[in-house]
GROMACS .gro file of C-alpha atoms in nm:
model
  356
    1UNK     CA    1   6.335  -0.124   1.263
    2UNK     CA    2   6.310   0.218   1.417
    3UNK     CA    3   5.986   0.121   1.555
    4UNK     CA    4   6.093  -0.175   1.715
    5UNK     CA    5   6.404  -0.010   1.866
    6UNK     CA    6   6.185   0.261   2.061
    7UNK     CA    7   5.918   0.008   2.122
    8UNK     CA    8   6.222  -0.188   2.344
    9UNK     CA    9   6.435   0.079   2.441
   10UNK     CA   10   6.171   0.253   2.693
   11UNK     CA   11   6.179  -0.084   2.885
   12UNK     CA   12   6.546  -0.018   3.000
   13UNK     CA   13   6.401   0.269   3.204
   14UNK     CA   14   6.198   0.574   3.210
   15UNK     CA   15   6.533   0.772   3.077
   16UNK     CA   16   6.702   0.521   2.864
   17UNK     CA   17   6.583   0.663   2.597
   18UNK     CA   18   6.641   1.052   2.653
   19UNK     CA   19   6.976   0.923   2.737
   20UNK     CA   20   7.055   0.740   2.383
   21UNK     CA   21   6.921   1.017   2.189
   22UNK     CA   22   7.185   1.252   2.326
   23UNK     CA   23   7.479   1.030   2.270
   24UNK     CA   24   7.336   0.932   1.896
   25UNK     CA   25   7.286   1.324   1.852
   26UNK     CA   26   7.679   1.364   1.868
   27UNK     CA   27   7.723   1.140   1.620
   28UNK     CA   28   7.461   1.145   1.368
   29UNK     CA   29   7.201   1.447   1.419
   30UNK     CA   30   7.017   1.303   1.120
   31UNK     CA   31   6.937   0.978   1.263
   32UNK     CA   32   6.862   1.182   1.564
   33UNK     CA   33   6.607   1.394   1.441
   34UNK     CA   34   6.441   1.058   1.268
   35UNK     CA   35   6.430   0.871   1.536
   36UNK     CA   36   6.260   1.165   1.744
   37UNK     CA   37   6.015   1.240   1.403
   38UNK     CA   38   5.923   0.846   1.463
   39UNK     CA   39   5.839   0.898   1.821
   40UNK     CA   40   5.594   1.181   1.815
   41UNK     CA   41   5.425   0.972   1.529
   42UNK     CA   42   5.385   0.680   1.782
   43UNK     CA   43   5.263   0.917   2.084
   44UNK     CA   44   5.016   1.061   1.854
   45UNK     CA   45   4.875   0.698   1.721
   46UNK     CA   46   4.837   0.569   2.050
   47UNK     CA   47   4.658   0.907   2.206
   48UNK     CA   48   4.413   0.816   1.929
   49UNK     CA   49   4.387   0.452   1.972
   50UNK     CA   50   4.304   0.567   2.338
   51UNK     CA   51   4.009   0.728   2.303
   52UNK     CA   52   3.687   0.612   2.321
   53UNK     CA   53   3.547   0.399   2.077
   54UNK     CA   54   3.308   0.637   1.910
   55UNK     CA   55   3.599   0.860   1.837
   56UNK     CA   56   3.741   0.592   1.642
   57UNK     CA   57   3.385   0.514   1.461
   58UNK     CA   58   3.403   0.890   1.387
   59UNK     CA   59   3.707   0.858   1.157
   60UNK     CA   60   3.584   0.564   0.970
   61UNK     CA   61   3.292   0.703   0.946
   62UNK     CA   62   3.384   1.013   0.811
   63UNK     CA   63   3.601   0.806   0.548
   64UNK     CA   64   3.311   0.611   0.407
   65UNK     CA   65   3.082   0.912   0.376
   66UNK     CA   66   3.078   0.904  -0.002
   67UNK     CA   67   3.000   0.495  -0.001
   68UNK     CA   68   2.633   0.500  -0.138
   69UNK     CA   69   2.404   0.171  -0.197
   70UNK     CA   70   2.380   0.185  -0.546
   71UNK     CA   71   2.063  -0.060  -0.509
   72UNK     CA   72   1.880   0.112  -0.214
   73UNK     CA   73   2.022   0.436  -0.264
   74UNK     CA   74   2.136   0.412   0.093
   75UNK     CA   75   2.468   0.475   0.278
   76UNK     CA   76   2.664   0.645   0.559
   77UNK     CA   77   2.717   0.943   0.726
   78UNK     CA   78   2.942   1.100   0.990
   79UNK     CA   79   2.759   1.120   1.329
   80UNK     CA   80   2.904   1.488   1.397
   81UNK     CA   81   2.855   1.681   1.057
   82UNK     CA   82   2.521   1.763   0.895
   83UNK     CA   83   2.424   1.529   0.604
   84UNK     CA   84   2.202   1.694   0.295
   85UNK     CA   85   2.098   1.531  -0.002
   86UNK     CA   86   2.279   1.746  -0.212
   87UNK     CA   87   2.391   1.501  -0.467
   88UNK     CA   88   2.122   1.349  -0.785
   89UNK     CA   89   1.945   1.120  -0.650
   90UNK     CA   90   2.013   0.757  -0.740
   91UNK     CA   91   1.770   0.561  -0.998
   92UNK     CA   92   1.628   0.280  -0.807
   93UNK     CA   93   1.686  -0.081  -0.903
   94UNK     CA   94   1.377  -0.281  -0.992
   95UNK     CA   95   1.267  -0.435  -0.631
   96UNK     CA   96   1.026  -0.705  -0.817
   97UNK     CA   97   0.983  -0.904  -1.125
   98UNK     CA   98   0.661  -0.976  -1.297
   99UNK     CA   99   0.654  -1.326  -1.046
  100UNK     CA  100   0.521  -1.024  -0.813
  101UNK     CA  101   0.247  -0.928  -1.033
  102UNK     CA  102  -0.053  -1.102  -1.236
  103UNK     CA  103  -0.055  -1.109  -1.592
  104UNK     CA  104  -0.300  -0.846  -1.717
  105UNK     CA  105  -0.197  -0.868  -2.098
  106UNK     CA  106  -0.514  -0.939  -2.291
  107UNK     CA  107  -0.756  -0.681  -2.419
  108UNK     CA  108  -1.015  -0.680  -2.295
  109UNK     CA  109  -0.919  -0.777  -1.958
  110UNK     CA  110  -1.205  -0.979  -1.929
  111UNK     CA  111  -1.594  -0.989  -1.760
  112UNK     CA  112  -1.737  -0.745  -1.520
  113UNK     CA  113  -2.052  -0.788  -1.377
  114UNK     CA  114  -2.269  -0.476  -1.218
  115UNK     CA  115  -2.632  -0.570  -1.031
  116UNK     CA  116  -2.785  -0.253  -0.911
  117UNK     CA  117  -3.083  -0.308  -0.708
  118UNK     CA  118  -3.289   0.037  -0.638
  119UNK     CA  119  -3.626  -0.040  -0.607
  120UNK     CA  120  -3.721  -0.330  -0.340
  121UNK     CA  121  -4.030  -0.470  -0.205
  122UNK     CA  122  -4.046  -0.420   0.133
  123UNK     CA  123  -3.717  -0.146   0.158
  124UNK     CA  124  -3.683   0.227   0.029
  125UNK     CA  125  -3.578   0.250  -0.273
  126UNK     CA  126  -3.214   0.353  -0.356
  127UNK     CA  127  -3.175   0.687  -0.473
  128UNK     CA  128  -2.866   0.743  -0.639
  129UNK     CA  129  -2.717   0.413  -0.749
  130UNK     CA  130  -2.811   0.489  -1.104
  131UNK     CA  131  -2.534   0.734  -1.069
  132UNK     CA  132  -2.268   0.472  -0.899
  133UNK     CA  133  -2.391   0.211  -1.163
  134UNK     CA  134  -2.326   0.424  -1.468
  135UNK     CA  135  -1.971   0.538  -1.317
  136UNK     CA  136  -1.876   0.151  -1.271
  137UNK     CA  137  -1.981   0.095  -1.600
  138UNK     CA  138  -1.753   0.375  -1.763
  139UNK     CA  139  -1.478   0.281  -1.550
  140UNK     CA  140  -1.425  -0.097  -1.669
  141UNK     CA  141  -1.491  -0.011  -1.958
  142UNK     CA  142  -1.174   0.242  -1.978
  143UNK     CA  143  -0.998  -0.040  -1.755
  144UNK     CA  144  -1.042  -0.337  -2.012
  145UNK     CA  145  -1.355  -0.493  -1.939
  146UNK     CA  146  -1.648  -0.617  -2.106
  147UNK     CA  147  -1.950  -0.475  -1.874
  148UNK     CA  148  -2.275  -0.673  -1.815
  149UNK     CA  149  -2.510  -0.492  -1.586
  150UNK     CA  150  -2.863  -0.618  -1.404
  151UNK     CA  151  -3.076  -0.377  -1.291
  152UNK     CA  152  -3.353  -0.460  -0.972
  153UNK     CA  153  -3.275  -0.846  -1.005
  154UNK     CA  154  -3.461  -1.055  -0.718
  155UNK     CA  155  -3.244  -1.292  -0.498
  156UNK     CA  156  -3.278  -1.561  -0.686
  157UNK     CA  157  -3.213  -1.406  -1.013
  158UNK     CA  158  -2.922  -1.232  -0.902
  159UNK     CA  159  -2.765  -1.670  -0.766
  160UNK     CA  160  -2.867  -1.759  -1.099
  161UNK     CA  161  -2.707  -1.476  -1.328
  162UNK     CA  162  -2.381  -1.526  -1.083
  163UNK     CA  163  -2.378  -1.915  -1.125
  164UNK     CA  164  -2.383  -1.821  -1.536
  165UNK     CA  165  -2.100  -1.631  -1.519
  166UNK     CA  166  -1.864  -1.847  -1.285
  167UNK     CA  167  -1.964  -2.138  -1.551
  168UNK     CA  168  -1.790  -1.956  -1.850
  169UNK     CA  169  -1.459  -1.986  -1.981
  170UNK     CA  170  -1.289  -1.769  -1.851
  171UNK     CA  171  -0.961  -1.891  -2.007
  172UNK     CA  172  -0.853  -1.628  -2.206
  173UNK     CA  173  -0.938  -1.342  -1.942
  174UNK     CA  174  -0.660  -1.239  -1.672
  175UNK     CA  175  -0.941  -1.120  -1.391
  176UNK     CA  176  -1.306  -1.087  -1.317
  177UNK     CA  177  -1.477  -0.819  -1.156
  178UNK     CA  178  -1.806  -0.804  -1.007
  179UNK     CA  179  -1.996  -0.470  -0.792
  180UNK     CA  180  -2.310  -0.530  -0.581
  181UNK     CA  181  -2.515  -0.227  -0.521
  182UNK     CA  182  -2.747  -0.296  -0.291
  183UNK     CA  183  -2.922  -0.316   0.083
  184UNK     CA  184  -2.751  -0.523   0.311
  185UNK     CA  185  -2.780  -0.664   0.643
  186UNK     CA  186  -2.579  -0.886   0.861
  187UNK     CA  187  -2.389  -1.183   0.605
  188UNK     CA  188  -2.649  -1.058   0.346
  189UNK     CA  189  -2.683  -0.875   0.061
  190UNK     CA  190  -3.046  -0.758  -0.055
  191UNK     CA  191  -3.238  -0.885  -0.379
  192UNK     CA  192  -3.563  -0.689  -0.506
  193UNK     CA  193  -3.727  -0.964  -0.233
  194UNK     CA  194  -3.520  -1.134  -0.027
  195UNK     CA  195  -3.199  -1.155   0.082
  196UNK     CA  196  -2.882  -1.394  -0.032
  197UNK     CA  197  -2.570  -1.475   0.157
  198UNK     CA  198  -2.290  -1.310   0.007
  199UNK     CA  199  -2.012  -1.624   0.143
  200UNK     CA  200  -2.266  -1.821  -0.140
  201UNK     CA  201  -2.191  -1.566  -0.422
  202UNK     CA  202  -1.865  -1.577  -0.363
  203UNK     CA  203  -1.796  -1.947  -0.339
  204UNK     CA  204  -1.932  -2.009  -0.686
  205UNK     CA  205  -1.588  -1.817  -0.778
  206UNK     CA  206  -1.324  -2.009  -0.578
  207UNK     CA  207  -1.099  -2.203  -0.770
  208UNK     CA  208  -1.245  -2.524  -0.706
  209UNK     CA  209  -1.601  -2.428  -0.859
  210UNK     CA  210  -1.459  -2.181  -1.139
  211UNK     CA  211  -1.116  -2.323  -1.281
  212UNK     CA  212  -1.097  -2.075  -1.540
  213UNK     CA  213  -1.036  -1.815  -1.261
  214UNK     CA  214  -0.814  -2.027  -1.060
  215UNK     CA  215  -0.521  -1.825  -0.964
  216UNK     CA  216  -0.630  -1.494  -1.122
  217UNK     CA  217  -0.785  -1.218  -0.939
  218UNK     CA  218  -1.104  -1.191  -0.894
  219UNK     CA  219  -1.244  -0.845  -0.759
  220UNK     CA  220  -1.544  -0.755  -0.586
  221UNK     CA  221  -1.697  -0.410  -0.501
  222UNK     CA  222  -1.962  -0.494  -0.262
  223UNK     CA  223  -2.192  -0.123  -0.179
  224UNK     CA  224  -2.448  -0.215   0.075
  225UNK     CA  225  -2.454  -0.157   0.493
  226UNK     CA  226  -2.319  -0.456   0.741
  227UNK     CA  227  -2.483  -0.306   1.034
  228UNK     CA  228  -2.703  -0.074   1.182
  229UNK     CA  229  -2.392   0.146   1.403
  230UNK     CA  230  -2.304   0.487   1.319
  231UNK     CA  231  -1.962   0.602   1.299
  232UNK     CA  232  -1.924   0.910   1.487
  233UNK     CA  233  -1.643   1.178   1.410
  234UNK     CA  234  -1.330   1.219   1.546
  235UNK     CA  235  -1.142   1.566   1.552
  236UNK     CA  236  -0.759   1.508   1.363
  237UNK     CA  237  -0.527   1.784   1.277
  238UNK     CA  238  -0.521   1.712   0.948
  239UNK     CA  239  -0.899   1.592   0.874
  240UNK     CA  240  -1.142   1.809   0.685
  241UNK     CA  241  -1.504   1.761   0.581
  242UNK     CA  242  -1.721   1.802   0.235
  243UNK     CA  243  -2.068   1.806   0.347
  244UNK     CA  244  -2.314   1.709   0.027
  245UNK     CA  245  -2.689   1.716  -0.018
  246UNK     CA  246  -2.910   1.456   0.145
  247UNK     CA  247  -2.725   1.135   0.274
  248UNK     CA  248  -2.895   0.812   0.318
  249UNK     CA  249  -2.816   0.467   0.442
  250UNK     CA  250  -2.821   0.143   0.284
  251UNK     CA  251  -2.976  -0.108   0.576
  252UNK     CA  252  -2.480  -0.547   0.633
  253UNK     CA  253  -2.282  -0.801   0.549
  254UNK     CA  254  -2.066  -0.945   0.773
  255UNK     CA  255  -1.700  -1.035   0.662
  256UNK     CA  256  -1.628  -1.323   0.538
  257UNK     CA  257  -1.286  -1.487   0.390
  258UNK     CA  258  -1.295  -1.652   0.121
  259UNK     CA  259  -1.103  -1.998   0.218
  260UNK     CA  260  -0.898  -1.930  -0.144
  261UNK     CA  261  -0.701  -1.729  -0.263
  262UNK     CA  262  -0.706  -1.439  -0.560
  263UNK     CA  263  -1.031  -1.285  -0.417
  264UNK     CA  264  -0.985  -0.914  -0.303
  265UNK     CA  265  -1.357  -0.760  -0.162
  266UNK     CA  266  -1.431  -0.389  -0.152
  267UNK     CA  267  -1.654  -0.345   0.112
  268UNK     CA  268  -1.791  -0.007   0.166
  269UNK     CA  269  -1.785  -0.013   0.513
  270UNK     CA  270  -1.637  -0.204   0.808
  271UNK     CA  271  -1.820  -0.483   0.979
  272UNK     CA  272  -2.130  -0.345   1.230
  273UNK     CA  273  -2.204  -0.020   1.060
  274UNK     CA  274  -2.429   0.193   0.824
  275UNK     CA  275  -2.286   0.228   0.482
  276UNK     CA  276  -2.362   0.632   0.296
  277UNK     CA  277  -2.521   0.718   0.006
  278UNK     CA  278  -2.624   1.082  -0.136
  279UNK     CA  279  -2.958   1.052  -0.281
  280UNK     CA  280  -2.845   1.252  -0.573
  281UNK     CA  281  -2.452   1.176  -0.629
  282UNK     CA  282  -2.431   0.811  -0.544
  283UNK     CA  283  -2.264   0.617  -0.279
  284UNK     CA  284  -1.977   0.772  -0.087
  285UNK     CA  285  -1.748   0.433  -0.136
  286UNK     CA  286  -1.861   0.380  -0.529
  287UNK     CA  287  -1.804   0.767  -0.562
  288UNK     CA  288  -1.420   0.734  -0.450
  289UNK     CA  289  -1.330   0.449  -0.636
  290UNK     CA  290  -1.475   0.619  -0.963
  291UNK     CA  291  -1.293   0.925  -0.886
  292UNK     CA  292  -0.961   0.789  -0.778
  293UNK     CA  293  -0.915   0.505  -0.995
  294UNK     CA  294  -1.020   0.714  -1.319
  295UNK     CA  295  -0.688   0.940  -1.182
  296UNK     CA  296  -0.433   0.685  -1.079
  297UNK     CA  297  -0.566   0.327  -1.262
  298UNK     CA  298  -0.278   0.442  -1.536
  299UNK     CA  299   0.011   0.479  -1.193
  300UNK     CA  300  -0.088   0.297  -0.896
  301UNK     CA  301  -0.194  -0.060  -0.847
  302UNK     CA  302  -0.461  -0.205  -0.708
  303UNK     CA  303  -0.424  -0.206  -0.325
  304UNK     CA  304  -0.299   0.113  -0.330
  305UNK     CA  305  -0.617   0.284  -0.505
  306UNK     CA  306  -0.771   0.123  -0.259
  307UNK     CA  307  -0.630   0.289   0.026
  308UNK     CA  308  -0.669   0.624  -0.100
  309UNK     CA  309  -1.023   0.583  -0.130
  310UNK     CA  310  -1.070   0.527   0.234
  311UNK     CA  311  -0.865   0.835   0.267
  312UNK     CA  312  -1.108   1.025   0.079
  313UNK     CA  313  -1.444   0.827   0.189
  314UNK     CA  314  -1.269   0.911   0.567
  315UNK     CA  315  -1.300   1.257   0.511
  316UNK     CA  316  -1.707   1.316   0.421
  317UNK     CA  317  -1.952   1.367   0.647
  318UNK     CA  318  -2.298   1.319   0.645
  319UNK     CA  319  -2.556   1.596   0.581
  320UNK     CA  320  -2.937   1.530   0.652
  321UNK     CA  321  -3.207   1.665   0.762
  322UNK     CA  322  -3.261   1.427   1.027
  323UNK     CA  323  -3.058   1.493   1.363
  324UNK     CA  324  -3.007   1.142   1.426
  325UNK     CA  325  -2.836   1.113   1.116
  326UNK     CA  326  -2.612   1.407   1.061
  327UNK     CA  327  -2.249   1.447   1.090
  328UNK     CA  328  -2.170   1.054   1.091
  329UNK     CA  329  -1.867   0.915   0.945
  330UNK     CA  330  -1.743   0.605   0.722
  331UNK     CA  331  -1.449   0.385   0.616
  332UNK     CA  332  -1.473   0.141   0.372
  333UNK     CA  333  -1.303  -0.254   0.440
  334UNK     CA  334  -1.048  -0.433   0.206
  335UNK     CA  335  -1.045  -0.787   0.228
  336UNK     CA  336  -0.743  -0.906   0.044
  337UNK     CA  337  -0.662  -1.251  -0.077
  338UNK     CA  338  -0.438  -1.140  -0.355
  339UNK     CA  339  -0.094  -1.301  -0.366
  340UNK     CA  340   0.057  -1.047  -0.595
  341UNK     CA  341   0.014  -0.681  -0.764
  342UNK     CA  342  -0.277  -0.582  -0.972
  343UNK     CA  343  -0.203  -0.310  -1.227
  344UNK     CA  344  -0.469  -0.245  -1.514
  345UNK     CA  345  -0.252  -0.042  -1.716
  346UNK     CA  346   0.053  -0.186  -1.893
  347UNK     CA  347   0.238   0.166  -1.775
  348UNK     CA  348   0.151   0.187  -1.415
  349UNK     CA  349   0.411  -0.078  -1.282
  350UNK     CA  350   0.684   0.149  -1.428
  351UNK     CA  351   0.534   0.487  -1.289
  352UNK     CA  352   0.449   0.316  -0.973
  353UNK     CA  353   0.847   0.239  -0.949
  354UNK     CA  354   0.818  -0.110  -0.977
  355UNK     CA  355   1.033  -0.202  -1.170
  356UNK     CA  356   1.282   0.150  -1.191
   0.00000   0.00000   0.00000
């Protein structure tokens, strides 16, 4: 009521109410000094309601400082004062469900396939792929998978083994894996004698052809050049180089998408250039995936692996004796048809923070 007497009384004139106060002071000083208590309050409300509006987003702000996102961990924080993370930090809430992620529950996994070609016809031979083939073969083996390898198989023998294997049952598996180790050339990938297109070895895996393997991933590591460009260096802050002993190329296939889905393809270099190999350590590409999936198969999922390799393929160089050849560059090309995660290790979804 007092609020609504002052909010009327100023209307009677700029001194009405100066001039009530005194007479209601000789009366009742009490009611007096309320009534005067009640007007500061209102002159100080509306000063604030006055300013601008990111004075008033300042108060709320301030008030809701301690409201955190117990999900997403986020919240707010006052505009003016300095914000640390001084607090523990909140577990995150599981962002995905297994609908996210194929099934990779049987042991083994299921079939890998290796062809290493070295020694060729009419091309040099290979040096070094022994080295890639034997680290493949130790790492799906630790992954889950039953390894078959072919060693210097001709063109037609490496369509024929391929056709075998996309026949099987694959029922009971939960992936397929296959690495090609090899000379390539534009759409191509080399036998001991001739060439085969890769979109053919491929196709005899697509659902459609192979319904064991429909809707399961199936993985290919593909080590051979898709062009005859070299990919000169460029100077980062934070690159660095490991130079190694002689480096040789493998002389491409050109990308191509499988029209299904489940198929991811390792390439070990983009479209139009030379792919590297040390003639004593193996392939740069086949080298990082060894190394970094034998550290991280156990935390990180498939994709991801992936990307760290190119970070560590990115930053070799080539070392040769031939000027032409020296101080090139690579980056390997993932082709990804995968419509969820791929984790080999029962553990890494939950280190990987998948699922908190």
């Amino acid at each position: 009521r007092t609020r609504k007497f002052l909010d009327i009384v100023p209307t009677r004139g700029p001194k009405a109410l100066d001039l009530l106060l005194s007479i209601v002071e000789k009366v009742n000083k009490e009611v007096s000094d309320d009534i005067r208590n009640q007007q500061q309050n209102m002159r100080r409300l509306n000063k604030q309601a006055s300013k601008p509006k990111i004075e008033a987003n300042r108060t709320a702000t301030t008030e809701s400082d301690s409201a955190v996102n117990r999900e997403s961990g986020g919240g707010t924080v006052s505009l003016y004062d300095d914000d640390d993370f001084d607090g523990a930090p909140i577990r995150r809430a599981p962002i995905l469900t297994e609908k996210y992620m194929y099934k990779m529950e049987n042991k083994p996994h299921g079939y890998a396939i290796i062809i290493n070609n070295r020694k060729f016809a009419e091309m040099p031979e290979r040096k070094g792929s022994d080295r890639d083939a034997e680290g493949m073969q130790n790492l799906l083996i630790k992954l889950g998978y039953k390894v078959a390898m072919g060693v210097d198989l001709s063109a037609a023998k490496m369509k024929d083994i391929l056709q075998r294997w996309s026949e099987k049952d694959h029922t009971r598996c939960d992936s397929f894996v296959c690495v090609l180790l090899s000379h390539g050339e534009e759409g191509k990938i080399f036998g001991t004698d001739t060439s085969v297109d890769i979109e053919d070895l491929l196709g005899m895996f697509r659902g459609n052809r192979c319904s064991s393997l429909a809707g399961k991933p199936k993985i290919f590591f593909i080590q051979a050049c898709r062009g005859t460009g070299f990919d000169e260096p460029v100077d980062v802050l934070d690159s660095s180089t490991v130079e190694s002993t002689e480096d040789e190329i493998d002389a491409n296939t050109r990308q191509t998408l499988p029209s299904e889905a489940d198929f991811l393809i390792g390439y070990s270099v983009v479209p139009g250039y030379y792919s590297w190999r040390n003639s004593t350590n193996g392939s740069w590409f086949m080298q990082a995936v060894i190394d970094i999936f034998n550290k991280y198969y156990n935390k990180l999922d498939l994709v991801t692996m992936l990307t760290l390799v190119n970070n560590d393929v990115a930053t070799v160089e080539s070392s040769t004796s031939d000027p032409r050849f020296n101080n090139k560059k690579q980056i390997p090309s993932c082709v990804n048809m995968l419509r969820k995660l791929v984790y080999f290790n029962s553990d890494a979804a939950r280190c990987h923070g998948i699922f908190g």
